Coordinates of C-alpha atoms in Angstrom, one line a residue:
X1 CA -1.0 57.9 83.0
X2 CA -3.8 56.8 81.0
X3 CA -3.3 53.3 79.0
X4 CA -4.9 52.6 76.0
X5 CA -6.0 48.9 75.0
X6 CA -3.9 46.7 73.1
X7 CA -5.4 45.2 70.0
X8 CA -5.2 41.5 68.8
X9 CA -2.0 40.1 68.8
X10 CA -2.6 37.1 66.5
X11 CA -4.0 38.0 62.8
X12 CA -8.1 36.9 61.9
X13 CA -8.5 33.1 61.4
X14 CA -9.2 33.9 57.8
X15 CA -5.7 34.7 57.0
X16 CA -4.1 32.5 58.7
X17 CA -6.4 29.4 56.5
X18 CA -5.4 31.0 53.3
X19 CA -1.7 31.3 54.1
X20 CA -1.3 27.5 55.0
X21 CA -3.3 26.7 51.7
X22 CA -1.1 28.7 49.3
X23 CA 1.8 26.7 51.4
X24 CA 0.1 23.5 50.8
X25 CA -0.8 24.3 47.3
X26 CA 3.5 25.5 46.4
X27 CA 4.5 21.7 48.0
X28 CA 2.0 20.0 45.9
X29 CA 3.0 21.8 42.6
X30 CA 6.9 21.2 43.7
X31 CA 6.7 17.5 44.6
X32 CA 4.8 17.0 40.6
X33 CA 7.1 18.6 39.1
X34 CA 10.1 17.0 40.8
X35 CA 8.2 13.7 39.5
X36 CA 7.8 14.5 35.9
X37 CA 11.6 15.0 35.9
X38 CA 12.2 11.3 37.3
X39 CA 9.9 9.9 34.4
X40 CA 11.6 12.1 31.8
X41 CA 14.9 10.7 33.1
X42 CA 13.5 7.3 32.9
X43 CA 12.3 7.3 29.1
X44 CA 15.0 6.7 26.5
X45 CA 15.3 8.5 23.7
X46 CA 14.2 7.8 20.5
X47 CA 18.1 8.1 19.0
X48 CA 19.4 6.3 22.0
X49 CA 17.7 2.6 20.4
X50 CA 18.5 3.1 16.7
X51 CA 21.7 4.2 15.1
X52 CA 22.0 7.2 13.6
X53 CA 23.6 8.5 10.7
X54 CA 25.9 10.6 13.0
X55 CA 27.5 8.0 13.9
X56 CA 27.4 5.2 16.7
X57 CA 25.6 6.2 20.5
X58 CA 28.2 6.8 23.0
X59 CA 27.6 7.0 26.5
X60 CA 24.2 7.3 25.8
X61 CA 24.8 10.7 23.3
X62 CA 24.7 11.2 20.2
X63 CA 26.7 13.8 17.9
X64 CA 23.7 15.6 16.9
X65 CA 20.0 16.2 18.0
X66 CA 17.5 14.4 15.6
X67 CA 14.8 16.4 14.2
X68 CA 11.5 16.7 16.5
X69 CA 8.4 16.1 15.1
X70 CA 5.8 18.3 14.8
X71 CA 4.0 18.5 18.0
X72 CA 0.8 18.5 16.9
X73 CA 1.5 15.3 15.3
X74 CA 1.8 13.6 19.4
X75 CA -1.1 15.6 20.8
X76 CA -3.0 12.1 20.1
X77 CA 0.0 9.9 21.2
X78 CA 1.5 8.4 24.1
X79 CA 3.9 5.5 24.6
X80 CA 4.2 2.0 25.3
X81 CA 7.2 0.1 26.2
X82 CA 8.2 -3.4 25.2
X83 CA 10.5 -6.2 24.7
X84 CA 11.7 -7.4 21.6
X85 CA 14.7 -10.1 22.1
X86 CA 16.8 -8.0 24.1
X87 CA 16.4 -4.5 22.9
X88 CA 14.0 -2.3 24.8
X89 CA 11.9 -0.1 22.0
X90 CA 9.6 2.3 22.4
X91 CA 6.8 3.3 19.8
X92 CA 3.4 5.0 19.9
X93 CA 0.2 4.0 20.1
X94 CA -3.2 6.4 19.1
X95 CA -5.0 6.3 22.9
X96 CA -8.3 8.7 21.4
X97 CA -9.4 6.7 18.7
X98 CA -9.7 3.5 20.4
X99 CA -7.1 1.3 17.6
X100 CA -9.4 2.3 14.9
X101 CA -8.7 0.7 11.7
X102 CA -8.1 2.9 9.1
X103 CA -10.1 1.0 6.3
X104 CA -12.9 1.0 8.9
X105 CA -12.6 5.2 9.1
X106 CA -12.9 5.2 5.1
X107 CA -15.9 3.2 4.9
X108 CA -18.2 6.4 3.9
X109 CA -15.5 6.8 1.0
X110 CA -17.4 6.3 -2.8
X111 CA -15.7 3.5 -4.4
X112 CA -15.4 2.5 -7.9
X113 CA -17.6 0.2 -9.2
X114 CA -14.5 -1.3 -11.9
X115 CA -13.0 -2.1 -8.3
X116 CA -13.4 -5.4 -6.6
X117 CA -12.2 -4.7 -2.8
X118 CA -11.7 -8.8 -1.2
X119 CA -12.2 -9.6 2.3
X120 CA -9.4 -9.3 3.7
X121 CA -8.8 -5.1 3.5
X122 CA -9.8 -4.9 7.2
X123 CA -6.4 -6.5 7.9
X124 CA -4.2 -4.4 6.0
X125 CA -2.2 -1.4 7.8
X126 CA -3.8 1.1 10.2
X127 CA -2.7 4.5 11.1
X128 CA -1.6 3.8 14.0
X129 CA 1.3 1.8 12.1
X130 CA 2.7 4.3 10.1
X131 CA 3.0 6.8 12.6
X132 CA 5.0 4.2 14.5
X133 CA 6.9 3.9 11.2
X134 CA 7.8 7.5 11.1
X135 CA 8.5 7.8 15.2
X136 CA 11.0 5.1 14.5
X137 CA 12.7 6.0 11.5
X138 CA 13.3 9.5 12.2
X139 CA 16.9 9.7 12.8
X140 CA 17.7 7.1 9.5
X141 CA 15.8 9.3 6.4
X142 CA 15.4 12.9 5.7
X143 CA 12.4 14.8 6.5
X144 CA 13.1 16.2 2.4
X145 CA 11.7 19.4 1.5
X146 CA 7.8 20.4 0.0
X147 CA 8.4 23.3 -1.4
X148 CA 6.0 25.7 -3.7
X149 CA 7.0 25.5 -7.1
X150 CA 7.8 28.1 -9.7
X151 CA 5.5 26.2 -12.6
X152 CA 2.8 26.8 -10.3
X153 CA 2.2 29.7 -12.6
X154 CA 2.7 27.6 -16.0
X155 CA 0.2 25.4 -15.5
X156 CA -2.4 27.7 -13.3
X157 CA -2.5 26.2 -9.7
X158 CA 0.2 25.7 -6.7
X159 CA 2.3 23.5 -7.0
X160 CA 4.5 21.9 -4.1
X161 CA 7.0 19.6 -5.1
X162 CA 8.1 17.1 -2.1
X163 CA 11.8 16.3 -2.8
X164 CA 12.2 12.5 -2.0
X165 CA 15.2 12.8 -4.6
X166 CA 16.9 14.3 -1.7
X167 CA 17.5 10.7 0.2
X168 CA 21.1 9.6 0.6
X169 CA 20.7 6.9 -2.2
X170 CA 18.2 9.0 -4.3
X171 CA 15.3 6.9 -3.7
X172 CA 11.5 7.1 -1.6
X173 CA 12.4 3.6 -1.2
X174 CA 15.0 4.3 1.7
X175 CA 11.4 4.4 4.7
X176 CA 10.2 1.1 3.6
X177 CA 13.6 -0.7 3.7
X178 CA 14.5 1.4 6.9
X179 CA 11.6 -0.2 9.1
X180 CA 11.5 -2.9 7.3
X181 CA 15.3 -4.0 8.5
X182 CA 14.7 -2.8 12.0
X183 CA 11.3 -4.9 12.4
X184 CA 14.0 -8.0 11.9
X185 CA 14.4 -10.6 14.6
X186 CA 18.1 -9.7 15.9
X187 CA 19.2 -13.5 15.1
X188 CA 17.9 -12.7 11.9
X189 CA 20.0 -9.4 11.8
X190 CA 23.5 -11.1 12.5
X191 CA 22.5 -13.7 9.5
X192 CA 22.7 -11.0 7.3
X193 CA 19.8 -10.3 4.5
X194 CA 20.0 -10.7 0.6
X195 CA 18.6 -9.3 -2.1
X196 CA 18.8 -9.6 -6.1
X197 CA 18.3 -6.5 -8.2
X198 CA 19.6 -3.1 -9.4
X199 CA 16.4 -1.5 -8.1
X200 CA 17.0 1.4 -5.8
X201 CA 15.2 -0.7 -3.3
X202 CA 18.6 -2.9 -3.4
X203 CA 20.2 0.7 -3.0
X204 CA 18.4 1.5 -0.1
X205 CA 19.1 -2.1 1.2
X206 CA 22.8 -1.5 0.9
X207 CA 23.4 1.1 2.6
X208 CA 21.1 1.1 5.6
X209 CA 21.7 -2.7 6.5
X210 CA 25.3 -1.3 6.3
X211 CA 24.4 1.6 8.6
X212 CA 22.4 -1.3 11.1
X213 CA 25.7 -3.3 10.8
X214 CA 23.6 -6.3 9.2
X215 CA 25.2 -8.3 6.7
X216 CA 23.8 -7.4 3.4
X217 CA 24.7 -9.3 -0.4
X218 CA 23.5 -8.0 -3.4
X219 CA 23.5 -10.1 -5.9
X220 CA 23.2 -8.5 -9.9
X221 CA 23.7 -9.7 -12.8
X222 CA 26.3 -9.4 -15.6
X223 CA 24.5 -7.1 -17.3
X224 CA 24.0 -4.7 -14.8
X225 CA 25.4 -1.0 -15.0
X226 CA 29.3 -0.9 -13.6
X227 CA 28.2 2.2 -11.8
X228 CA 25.4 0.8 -10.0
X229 CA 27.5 -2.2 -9.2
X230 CA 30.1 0.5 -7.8
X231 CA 27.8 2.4 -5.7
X232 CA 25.8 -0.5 -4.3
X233 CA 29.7 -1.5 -2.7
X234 CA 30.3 2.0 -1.3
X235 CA 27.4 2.1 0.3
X236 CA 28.9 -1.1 2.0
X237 CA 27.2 -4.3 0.5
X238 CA 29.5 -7.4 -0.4
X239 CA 28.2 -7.5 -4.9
X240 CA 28.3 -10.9 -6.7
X241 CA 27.8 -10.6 -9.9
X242 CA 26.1 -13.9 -11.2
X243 CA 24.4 -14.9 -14.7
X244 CA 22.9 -12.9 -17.9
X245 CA 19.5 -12.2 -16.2
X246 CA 17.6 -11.1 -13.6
X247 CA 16.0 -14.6 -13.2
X248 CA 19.5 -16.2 -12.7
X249 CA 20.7 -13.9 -10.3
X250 CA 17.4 -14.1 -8.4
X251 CA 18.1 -18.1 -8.3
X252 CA 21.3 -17.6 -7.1
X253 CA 20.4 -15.6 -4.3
X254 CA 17.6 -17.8 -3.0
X255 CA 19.9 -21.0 -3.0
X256 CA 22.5 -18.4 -0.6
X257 CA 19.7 -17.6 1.3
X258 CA 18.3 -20.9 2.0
X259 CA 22.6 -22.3 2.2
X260 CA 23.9 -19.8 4.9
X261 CA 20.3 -18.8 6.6
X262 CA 20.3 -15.2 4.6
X263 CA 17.1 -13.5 4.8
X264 CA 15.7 -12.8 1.0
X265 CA 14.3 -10.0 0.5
X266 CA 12.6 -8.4 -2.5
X267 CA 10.5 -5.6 -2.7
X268 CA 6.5 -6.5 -1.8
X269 CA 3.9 -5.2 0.0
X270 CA 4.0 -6.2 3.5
X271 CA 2.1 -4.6 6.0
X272 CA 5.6 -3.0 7.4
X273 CA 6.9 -2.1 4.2
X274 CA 3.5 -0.1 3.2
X275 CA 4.1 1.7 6.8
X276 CA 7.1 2.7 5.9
X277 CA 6.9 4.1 2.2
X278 CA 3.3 5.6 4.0
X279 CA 5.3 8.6 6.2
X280 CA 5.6 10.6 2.5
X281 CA 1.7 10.9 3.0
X282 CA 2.0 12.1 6.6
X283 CA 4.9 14.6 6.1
X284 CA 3.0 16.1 2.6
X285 CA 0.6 16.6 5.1
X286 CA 2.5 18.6 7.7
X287 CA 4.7 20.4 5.3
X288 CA 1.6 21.5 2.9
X289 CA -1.5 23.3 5.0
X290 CA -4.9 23.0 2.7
X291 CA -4.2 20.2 0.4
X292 CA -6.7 20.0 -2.3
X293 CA -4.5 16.8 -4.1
X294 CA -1.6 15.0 -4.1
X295 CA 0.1 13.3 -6.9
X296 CA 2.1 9.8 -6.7
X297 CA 4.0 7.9 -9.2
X298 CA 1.9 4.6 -10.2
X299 CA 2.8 1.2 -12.0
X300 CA 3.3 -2.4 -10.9
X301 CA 5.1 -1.2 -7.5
X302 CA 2.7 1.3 -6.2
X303 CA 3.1 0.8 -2.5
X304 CA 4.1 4.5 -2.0
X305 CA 0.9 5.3 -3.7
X306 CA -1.1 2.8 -1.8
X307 CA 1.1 3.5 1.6
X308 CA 0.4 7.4 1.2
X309 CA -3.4 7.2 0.8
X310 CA -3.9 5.4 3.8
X311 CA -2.0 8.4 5.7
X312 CA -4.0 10.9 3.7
X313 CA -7.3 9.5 3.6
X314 CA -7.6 9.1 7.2
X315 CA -5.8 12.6 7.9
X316 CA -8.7 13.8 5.9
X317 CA -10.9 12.0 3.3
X318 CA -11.1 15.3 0.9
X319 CA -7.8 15.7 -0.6
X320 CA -8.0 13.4 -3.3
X321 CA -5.2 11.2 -4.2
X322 CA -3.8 10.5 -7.8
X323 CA -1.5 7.5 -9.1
X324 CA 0.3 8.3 -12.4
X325 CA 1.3 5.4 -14.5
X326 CA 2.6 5.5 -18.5
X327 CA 0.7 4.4 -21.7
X328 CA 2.9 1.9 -22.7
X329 CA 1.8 -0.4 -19.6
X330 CA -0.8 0.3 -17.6
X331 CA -0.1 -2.4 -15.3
X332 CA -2.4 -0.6 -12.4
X333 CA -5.4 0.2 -14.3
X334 CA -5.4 -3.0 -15.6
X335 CA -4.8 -4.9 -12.4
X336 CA -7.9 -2.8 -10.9
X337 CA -10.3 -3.8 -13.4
X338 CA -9.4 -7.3 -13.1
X339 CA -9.6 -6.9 -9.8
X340 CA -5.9 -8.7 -9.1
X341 CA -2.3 -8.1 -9.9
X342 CA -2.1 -8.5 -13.8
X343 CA 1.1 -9.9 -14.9
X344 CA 0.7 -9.6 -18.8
X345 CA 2.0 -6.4 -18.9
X346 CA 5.9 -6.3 -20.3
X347 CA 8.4 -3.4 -20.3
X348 CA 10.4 -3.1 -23.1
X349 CA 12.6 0.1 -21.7
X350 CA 13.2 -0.8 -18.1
X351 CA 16.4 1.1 -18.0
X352 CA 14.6 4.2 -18.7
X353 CA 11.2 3.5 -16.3
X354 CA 12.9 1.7 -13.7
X355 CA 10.8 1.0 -11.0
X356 CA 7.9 1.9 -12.3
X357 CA 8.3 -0.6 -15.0
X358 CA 7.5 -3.2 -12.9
X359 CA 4.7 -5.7 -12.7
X360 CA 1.9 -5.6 -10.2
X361 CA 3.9 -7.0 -7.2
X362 CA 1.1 -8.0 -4.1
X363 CA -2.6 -7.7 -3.7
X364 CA -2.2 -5.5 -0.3
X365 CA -1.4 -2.8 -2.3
X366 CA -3.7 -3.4 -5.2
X367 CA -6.8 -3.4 -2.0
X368 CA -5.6 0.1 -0.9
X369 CA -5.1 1.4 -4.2
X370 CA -8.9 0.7 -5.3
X371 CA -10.6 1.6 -2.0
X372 CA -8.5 5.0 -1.4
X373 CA -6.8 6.4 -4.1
X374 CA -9.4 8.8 -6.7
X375 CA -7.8 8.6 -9.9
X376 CA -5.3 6.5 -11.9
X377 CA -3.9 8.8 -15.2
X378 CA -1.5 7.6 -17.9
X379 CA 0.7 9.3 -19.5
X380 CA 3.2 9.3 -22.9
X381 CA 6.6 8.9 -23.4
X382 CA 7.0 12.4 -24.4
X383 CA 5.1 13.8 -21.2
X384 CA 7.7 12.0 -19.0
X385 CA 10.6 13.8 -20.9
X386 CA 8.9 17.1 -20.8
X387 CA 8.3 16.5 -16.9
X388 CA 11.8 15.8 -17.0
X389 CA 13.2 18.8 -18.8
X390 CA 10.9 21.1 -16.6
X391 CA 12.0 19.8 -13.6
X392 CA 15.6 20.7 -14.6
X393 CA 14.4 24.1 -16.2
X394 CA 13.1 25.2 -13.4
X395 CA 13.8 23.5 -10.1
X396 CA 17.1 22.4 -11.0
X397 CA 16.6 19.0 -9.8
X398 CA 18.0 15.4 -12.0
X399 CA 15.4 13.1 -11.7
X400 CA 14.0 9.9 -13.5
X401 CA 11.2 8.6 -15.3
X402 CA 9.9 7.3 -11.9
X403 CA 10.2 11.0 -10.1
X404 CA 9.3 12.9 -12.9
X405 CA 5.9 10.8 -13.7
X406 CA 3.6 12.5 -11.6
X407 CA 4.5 16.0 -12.6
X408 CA 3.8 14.6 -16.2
X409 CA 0.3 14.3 -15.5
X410 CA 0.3 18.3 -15.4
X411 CA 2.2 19.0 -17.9
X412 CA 0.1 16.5 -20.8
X413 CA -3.2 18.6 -19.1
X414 CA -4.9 14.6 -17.8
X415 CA -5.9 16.9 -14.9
X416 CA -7.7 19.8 -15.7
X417 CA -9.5 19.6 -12.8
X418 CA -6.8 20.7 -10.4
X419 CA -6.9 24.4 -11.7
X420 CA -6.6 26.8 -9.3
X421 CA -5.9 24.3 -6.6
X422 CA -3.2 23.2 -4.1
X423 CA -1.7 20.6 -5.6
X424 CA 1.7 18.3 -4.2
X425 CA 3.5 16.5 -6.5
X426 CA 6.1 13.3 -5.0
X427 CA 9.2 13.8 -7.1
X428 CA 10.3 10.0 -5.6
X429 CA 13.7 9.0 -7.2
X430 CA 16.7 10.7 -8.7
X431 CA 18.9 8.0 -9.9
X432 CA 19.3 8.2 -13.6
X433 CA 22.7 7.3 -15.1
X434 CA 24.5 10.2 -16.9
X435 CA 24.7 8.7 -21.0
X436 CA 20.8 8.3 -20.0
X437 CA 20.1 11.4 -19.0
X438 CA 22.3 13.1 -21.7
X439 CA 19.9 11.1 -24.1
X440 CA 16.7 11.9 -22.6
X441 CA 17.2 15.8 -22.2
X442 CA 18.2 15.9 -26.2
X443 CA 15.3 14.2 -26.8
X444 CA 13.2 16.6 -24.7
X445 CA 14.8 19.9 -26.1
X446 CA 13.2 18.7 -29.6
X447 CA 9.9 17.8 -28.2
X448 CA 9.6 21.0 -26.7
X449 CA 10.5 22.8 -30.4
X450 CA 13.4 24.5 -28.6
X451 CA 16.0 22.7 -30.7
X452 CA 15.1 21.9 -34.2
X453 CA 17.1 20.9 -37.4
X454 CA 16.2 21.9 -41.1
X455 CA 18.3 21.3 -44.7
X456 CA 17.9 23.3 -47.6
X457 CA 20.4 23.8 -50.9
X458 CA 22.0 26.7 -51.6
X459 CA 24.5 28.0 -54.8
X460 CA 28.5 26.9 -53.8
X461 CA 29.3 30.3 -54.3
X462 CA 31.4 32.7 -52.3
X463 CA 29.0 34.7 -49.7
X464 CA 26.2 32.3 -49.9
X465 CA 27.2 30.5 -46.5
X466 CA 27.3 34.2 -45.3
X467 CA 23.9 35.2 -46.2
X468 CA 22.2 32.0 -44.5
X469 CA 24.2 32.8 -41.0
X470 CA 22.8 37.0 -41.0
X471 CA 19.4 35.7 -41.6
X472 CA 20.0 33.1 -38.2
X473 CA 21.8 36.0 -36.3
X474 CA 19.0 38.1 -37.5
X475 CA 16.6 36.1 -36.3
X476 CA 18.6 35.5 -33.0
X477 CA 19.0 31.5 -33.4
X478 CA 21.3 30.0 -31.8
X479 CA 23.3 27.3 -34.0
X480 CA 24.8 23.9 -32.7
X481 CA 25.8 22.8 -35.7
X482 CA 25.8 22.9 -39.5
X483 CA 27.4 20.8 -42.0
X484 CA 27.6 20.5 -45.8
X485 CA 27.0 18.2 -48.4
X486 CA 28.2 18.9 -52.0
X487 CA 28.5 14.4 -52.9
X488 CA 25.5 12.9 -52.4
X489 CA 23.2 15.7 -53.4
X490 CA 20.5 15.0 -55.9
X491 CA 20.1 18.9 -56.9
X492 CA 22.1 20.8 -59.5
X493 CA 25.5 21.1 -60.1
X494 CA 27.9 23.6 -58.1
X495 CA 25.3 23.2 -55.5
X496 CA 25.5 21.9 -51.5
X497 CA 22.8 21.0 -49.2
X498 CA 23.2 22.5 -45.8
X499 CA 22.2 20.5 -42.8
X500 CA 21.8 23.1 -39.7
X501 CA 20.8 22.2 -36.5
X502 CA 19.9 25.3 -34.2
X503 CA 18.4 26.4 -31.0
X504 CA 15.7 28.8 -29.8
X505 CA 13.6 30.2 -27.4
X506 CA 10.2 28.8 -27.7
X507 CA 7.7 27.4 -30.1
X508 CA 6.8 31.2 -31.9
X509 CA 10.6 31.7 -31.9
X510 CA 10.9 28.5 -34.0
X511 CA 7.9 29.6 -36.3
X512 CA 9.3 32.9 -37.0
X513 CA 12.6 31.5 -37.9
X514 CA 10.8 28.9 -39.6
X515 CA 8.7 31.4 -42.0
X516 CA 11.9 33.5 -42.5
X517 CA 13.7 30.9 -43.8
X518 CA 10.9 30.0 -46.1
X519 CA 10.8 33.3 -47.4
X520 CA 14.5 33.2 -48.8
X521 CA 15.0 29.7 -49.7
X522 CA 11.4 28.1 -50.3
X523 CA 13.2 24.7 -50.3
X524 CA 14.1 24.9 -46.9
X525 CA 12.6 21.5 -45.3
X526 CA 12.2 21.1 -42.1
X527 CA 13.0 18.1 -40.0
X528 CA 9.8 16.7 -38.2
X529 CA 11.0 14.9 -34.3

């Protein structure tokens, strides 16, 4: 029987090479990736150092994931590990730009020639810090809202409102004093820390050296409102109440400071503070795609302003960047042209300005302010009220003088140049006291002619009273209230003055009711606001 010849009994050479290279190439891939796990293991989490509002770490957990950030926001970012006293931190540091400063990136920048920019700007705050702000404040503060507005179509551009409002005490003022307390020594933090004000900077104080379990005293004076005194001691502070002025109590607090070794703090613009307030600039940012401008409230404490541009103006030098201050002290504009903090400048309503009221409080701020920020508008008192009313109207949000400032700016037409734009507006602070706001929303419903009042005399006769009430319903006015006077009237006898005060839609509405009521009693006068 014929036998036929086997063939190879091992495969080609070239097949077995490329087998034991695929083999090679699955243990490399395996053992990297079982390394990467170990380091993930390794790194603590952000949540794991700080304390967050959840509640206290246990075992290592927290109740509730914090919010990421956006991960285009670390493509530029790694980490670096360090000791401070005995708590390990972790923050980020910018490993493609080779620790540039940010005032050196700005340098191609047109400046004012009104602004006198001193020697020392190269030391003020870098990127690089307020991203480490907002990596390490994360889980403390709100990432609040930018939403698109509906004025956007009132005033002809879009409008994105970022809701800082939103913050547990109501204020912007919660980022600065958040970093701000966790950049403290920790011998510092068992002290405790002081402050003397009714600011919502004390607010934000309160509550988050409460939350750190540092010590905190605020100390106010006698004259202070009994609900901010209240809610500065449920948000956990210990409240001393101590002499007729703000001076006094702000004596009193430095001689407890310097007694019991209390930190004193007051609001200024440090280098960590201006980090802090500066993460508004870098979520607007995120939130908002194709900024063409943002808008900032202004005034003597304008280190949210001066804190934001930096962010901005590095992220990209073309959105331009606009402080808002009001008429009746322009403490910034001033303080720029002199080139330093002015301190002239006195606020005769600071219970209805607040913050903004302030005077200039620190040259950092003044330095960024002139090299970064485009514009610097004032506004009336009247704007701020409209602002105010609109905001209500049509966002449904409380705010006060300080968060409705910049959307004043829009609403008085100081920036004409903005049509057709994409425009964010910072709505900052929401803390206005409610006999304050029930004042300031009357006053606005008669600035915007939407509630007006008129008198005119009519015959005391039966079915005159009548007659005046079809012409209102006719006219579809809405009437708040009326009253009569037949004593001290200086018109004919058997006569009475009526005094009406009533509501409608818009300005025409209240010149159509105006000219029918001319038209049947040409006496009619009408009360000027």
């Amino acid at each position: 029987m014929d036998m036929t010849t086997p063939g190879p009994l091992l495969p080609p050479y070239g097949v077995v090479v490329g087998v034991l290279l695929r083999l090679v190439a699955y243990l490399v891939a395996l053992l990297y990736r079982d390394d990467n796990k170990i380091k993930k293991q390794d790194v603590p989490g952000l949540c794991d150092l700080h304390r967050c509002k959840d509640g206290l770490m246990r075992n290592g957990l927290i109740a509730q994931k914090p919010p990421s950030i956006n991960p285009e926001r670390l493509k530029d970012f790694g980490e670096e590990d360090y000791l401070n006293g005995d708590v390990k931190t972790w923050e980020m540091k910018i490993v493609s730009r080779n620790e540039e400063l940010l005032t050196d990136t700005l340098s191609h920048i047109p400046q004012s020639s009104s602004t006198t920019i001193l020697s020392s700007c190269n030391k003020l705050i870098r990127f690089e810090d307020i991203s480490a702000a907002a990596f390490k404040i994360q889980c403390g503060v709100q990432k609040t809202p930018c939403m698109y507005s509906r004025l956007s179509k009132q005033y002809g551009m879009d409008i994105y409102l970022k809701k800082e409002y939103l913050q547990y005490t109501g204020s912007v003022k919660e980022r600065g004093v958040l970093y701000l307390l966790t950049t403290l020594p920790q011998d510092q933090q068992r002290k405790g820390v002081i402050v003397a004000s009714d600011s919502n900077f004390s607010m934000a104080v309160a509550y988050h050296a409460s939350e750190l379990r540092i010590p905190v005293f605020v100390i106010m004076s006698t004259s202070t409102s009994p609900v901010r005194v209240k809610m500065c001691r449920e948000y956990g502070a210990m409240v001393i109440s101590y002499g007729t002025t703000a001076k006094d109590s702000q004596i009193h607090a430095r001689r407890l400071a310097q007694e019991n070794g209390y930190l004193y703090l007051e609001e200024e613009d440090s280098a960590v503070y201006l980090s802090g307030l500066g993460t508004v600039g870098l979520e607007v940012y995120e939130q908002v795609p194709k900024l063409d401008a943002v808008i900032f409230p202004a005034g003597g404490h304008c280190g949210l302003l001066a804190g934001s541009a930096a962010t901005l103006k590095y992220l990209n030098p073309h959105i331009s960047v606009i402080g808002v201050e009001s008429e009746s002290f322009p403490v910034l504009q001033h303080s720029l042209k002199a080139g330093h903090p002015a301190e002239d400048q006195a606020c005769n309503n600071h219970h209805f300005y607040g913050d903004v009221s302030g005077v200039c409080f620190g040259s950092n701020s003044l330095q960024l302010t002139g090299k970064l920020v485009d514009k610097v508008v004032a506004v009336r008192e009247e704007d701020i009220l409209i602002s105010m009313l609109r905001l209500l109207e049509y966002e449904r949000a409380t705010v006060d003088a300080e968060g409705a400032i910049g959307l004043a700016a829009l609403v008085a037409g100081k920036l004409p140049e903005l049509k057709g734009k994409r425009v964010a507006v910072v709505i900052c602070s929401g803390n206005l006291e409610l006999h304050l706001l029930q004042q300031c929303i009357a006053r606005a419903l008669t600035l915007d002619n939407t509630v007006c009042r008129f008198s005119l005399v009519i015959s005391d006769c039966p079915g005159d009273m009548s007659k005046l009430l079809e012409i209102l319903a006719r006219e579809e006015a809405r009437v708040l209230d009326i009253k009569q006077e037949r004593t001290f009237v200086t018109s004919e006898l058997f006569t009475v003055e009526v005094i009406c005060t009533v509501e409608t839609r818009d300005k025409i509405h209240t010149a159509q009711l105006r000219n029918a009521l001319l038209e049947r009693y040409p006496t009619t006068t009408w009360t000027q606001r």
